[in-house]
Coordinates of C-alpha atoms in Angstrom, one line a residue:
X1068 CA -34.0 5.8 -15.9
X1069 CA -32.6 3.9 -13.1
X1070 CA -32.6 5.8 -9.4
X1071 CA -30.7 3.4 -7.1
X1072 CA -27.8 1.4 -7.3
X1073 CA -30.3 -1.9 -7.3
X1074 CA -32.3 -0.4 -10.4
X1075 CA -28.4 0.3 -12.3
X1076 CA -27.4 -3.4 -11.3
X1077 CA -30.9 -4.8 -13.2
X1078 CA -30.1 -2.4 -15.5
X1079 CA -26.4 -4.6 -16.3
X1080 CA -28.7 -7.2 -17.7
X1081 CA -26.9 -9.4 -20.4
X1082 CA -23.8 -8.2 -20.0
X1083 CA -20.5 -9.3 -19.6
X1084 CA -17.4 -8.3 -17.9
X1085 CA -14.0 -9.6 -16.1
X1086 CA -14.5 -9.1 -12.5
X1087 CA -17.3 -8.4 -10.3
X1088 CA -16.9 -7.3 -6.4
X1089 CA -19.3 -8.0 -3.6
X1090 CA -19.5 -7.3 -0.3
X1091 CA -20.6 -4.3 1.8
X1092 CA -19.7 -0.1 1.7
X1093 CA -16.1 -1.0 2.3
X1094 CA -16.5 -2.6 -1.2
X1095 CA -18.9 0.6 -2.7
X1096 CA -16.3 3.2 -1.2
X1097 CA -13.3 1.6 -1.6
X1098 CA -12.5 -0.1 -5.1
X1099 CA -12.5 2.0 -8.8
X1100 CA -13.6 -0.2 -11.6
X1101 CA -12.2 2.8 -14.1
X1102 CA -8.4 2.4 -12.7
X1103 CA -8.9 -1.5 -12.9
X1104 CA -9.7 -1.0 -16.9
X1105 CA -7.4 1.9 -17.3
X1106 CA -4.4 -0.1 -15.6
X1107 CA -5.0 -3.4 -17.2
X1108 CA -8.0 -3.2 -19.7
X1109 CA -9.7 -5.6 -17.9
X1110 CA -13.9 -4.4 -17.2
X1111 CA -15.3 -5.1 -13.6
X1112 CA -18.1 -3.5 -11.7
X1113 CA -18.8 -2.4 -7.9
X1114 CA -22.1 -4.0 -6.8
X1115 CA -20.3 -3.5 -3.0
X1116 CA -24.1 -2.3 -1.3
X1117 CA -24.4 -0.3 2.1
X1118 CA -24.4 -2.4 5.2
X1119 CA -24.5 -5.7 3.4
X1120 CA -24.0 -8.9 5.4
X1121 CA -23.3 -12.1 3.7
X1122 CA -27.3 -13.2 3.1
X1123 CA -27.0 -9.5 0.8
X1124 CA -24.2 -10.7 -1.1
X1125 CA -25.7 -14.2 -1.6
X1126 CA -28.5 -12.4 -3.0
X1127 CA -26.6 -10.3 -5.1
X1128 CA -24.7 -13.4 -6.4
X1129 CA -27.6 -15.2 -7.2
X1130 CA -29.0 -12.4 -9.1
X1131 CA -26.3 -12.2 -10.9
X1132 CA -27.1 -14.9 -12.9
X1133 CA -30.9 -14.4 -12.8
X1134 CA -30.1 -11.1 -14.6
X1135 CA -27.5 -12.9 -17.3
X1136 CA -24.4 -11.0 -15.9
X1137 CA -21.4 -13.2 -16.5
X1138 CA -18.3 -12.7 -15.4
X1139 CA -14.7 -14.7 -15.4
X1140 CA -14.2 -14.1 -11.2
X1141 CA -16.3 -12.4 -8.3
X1142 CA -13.9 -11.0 -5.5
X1143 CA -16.4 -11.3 -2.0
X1144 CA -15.4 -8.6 0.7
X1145 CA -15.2 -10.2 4.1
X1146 CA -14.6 -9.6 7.5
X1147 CA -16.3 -9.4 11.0
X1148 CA -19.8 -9.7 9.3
X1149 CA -18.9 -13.5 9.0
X1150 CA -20.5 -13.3 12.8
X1151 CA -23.8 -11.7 11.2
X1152 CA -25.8 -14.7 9.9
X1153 CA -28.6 -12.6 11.4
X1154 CA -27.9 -9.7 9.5
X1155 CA -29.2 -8.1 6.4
X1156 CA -29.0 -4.6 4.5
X1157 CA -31.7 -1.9 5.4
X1158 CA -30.9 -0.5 2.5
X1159 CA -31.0 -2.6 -0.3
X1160 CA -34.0 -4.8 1.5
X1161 CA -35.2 -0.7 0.7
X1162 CA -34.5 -1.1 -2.8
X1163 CA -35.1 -4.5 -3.8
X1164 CA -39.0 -4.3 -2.0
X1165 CA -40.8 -3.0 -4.9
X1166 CA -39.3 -6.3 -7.0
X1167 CA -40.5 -8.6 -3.9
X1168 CA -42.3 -10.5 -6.9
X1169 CA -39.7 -10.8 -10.0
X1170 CA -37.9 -14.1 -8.5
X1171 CA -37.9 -16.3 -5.6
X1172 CA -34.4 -14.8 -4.7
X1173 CA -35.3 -11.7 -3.7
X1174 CA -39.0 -12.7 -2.2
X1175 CA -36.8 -14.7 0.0
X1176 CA -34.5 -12.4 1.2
X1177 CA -37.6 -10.3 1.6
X1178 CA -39.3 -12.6 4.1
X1179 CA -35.8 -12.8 5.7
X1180 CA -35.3 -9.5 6.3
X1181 CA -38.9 -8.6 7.6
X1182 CA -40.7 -11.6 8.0
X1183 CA -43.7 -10.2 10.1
X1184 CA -44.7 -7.6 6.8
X1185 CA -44.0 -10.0 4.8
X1186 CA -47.5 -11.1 3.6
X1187 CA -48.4 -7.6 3.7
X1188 CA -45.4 -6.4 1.6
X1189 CA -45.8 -9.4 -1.0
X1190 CA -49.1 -9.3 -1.7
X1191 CA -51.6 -6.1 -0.2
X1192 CA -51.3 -3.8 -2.7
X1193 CA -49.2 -0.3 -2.1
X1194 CA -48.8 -1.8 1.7
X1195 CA -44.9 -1.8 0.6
X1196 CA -44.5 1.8 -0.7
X1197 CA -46.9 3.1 2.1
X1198 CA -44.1 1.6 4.5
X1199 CA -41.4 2.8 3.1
X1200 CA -42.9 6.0 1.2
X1201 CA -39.2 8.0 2.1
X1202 CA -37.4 5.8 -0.3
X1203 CA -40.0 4.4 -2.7
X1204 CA -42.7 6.8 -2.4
X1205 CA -43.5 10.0 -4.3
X1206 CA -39.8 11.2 -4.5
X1207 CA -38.8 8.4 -6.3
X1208 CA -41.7 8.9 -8.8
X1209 CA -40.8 12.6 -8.9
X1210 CA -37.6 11.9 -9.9
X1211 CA -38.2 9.2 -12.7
X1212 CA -41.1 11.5 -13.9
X1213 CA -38.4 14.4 -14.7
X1214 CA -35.5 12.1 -15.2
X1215 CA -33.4 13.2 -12.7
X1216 CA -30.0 11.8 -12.9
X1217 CA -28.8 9.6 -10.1
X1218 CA -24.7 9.3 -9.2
X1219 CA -25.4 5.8 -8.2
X1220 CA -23.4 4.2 -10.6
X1221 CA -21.7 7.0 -12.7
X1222 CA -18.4 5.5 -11.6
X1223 CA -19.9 1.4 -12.2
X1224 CA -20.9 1.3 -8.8
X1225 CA -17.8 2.9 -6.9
X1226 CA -18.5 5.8 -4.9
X1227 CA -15.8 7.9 -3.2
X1228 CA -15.6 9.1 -0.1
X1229 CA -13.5 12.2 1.1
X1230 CA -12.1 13.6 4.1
X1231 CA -9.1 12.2 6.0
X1232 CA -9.3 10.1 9.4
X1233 CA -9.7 12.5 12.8
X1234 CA -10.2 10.4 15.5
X1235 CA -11.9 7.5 16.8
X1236 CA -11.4 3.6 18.2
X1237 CA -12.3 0.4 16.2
X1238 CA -11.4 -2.9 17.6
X1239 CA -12.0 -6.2 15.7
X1240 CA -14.3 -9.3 17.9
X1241 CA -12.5 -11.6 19.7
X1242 CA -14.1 -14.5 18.6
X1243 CA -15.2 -15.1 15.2
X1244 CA -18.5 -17.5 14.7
X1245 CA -18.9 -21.4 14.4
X1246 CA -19.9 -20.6 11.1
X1247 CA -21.9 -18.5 9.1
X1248 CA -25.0 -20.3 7.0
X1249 CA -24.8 -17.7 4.4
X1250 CA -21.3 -17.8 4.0
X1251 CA -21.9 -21.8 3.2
X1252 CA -24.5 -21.0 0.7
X1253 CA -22.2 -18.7 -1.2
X1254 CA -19.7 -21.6 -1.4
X1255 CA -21.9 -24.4 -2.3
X1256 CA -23.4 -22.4 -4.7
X1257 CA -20.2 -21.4 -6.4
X1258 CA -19.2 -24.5 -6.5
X1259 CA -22.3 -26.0 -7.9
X1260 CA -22.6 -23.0 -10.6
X1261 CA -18.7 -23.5 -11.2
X1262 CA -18.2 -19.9 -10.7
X1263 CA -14.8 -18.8 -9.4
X1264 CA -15.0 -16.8 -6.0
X1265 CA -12.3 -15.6 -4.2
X1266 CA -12.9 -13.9 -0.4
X1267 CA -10.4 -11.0 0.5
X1268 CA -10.5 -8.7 3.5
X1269 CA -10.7 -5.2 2.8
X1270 CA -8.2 -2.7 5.1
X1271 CA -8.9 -1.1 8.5
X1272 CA -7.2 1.7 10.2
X1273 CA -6.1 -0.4 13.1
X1274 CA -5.9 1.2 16.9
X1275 CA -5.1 -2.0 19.5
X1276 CA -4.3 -5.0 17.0
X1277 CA -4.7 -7.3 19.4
X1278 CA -7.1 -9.1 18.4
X1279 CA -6.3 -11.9 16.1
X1280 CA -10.2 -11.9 14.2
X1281 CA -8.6 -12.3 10.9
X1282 CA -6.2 -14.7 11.3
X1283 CA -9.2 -17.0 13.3
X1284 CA -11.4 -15.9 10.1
X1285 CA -8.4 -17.6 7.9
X1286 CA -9.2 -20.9 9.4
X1287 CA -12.6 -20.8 8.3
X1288 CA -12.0 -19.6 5.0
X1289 CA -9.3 -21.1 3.3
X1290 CA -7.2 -19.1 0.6
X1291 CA -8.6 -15.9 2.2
X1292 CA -7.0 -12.9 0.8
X1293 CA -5.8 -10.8 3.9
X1294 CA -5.3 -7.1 3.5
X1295 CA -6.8 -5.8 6.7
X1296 CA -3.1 -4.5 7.4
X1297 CA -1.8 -3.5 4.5
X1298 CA -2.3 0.1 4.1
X1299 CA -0.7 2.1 7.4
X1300 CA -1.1 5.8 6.7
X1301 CA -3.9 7.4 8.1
X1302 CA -4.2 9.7 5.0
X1303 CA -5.8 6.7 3.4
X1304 CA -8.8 6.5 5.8
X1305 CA -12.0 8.5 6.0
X1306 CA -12.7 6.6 9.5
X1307 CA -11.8 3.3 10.9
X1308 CA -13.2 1.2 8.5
X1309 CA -13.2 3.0 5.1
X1310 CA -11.1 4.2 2.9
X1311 CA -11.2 7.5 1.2
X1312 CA -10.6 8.6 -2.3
X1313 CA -6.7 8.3 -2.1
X1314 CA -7.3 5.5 -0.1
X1315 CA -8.8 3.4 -2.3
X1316 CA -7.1 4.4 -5.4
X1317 CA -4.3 2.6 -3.5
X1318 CA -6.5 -0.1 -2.5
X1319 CA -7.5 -0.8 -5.9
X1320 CA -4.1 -0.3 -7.4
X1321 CA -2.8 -2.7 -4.6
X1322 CA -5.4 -5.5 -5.8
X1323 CA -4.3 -5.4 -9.2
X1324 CA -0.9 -6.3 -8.2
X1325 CA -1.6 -9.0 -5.4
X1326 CA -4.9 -10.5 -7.6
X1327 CA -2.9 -10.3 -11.0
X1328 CA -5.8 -8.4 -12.4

């Protein structure tokens, strides 16, 4: 039975639906597959992973197709990771490591993320789980040995968050970077694979707007879908850059409008 939310995405293999979303937590916790079918009939899935930077969702994309997933359009989340290039997931480079040899995607992103274990990690045996034992170690057999169920993707990958925004200050970069490698790979292979992609920025709880990050991101990404503004209450935020339950039932709700889902 699958444990994490990498396991449930293998587990998709061979199937099909409308819409797939990318991108990092503010993805995961803040778009519902279920009110995108109940609202329109249309099926999607949330493979939106913790921390993700762009390299992450170029994995993701690839394996995508490595796993036979199709899909009419994948909706990429994107905002001030663009700067990352550097940047990968701690947790899903946790949950893809014990698959370090099914395809040359994921040993890749492997050797990106931890380059100096990985020799160790790819081919001394158990050196991977010994290293990360608290998230692939005994527990995680434990729990496959009695079949314990995992929320991971009880809601096709969404997963709410509650509580309402307290306090707190969140401020965009100034400057957004040259360009992002990753970001390039994601286009070239779309455009190679003919898959249609279309980038959107998720919302933020804004404090001191003045920086002007999005708009600069707009000139780097053309027909970016901007709605980093677009929801004002408060009572839509869990902190400054996620949205809670009610939060993103309006997010999502909002996306079926503007996207014509």
């Amino acid at each position: 039975m699958p444990k994490t939310k990498f396991q449930h995405f293998k587990a998709l293999k061979n199937q099909r639906f409308d819409y797939v979303f990318l991108g990092s937590s503010r993805v995961e916790n803040g778009i519902s597959p279920e009110i995108i079918k109940n609202k329109t009939g249309k099926s999607s899935v949330n493979l939106g992973f913790q921390a993700s930077k762009l390299s992450d969702v170029y994995l993701i994309l690839q394996l995508l197709d490595a796993y036979h997933i199709s899909y009419k359009k994948v909706f990429i989340q994107i905002d001030y990771i663009f700067n990352m290039e550097g940047g990968s997931s701690n947790i899903l480079s946790y949950e893809i490591l014990p698959f370090i040899h099914e395809n040359e995607a994921i040993s890749k992103q492997c050797l990106f993320h931890d380059p100096e274990n990985f020799w160790c990690n790819k081919y001394l045996p158990f050196y991977r789980y010994c290293r990360t034992s608290q998230k692939n170690g005994i527990r995680e057999v434990v729990s496959k040995t009695i079949k314990k169920k995992s929320a991971a993707f009880d809601q096709l990958g969404y997963a709410p968050l509650s509580g309402n925004f307290v306090n707190g200050k969140f401020m965009l970069p100034k400057k957004v970077a040259s360009t992002n490698k990753f970001y390039n790979e994601i286009v070239s292979y779309a455009t190679t694979h003919r898959k249609s992609v279309v980038f959107f920025t998720a919302p933020f709880r804004f404090v001191n707007q003045s920086s002007n990050y999005i708009q600069k991101l707009e000139t780097k990404i053309p027909n970016l879908k901007n709605f980093s503004n677009e929801l004002q209450n408060d009572a839509y935020f869990q902190n400054n850059n996620h949205l809670n339950h009610t939060g993103a039932v309006a997010f999502t709700t909002l996306l079926i409008e503007k996207l014509n889902l």
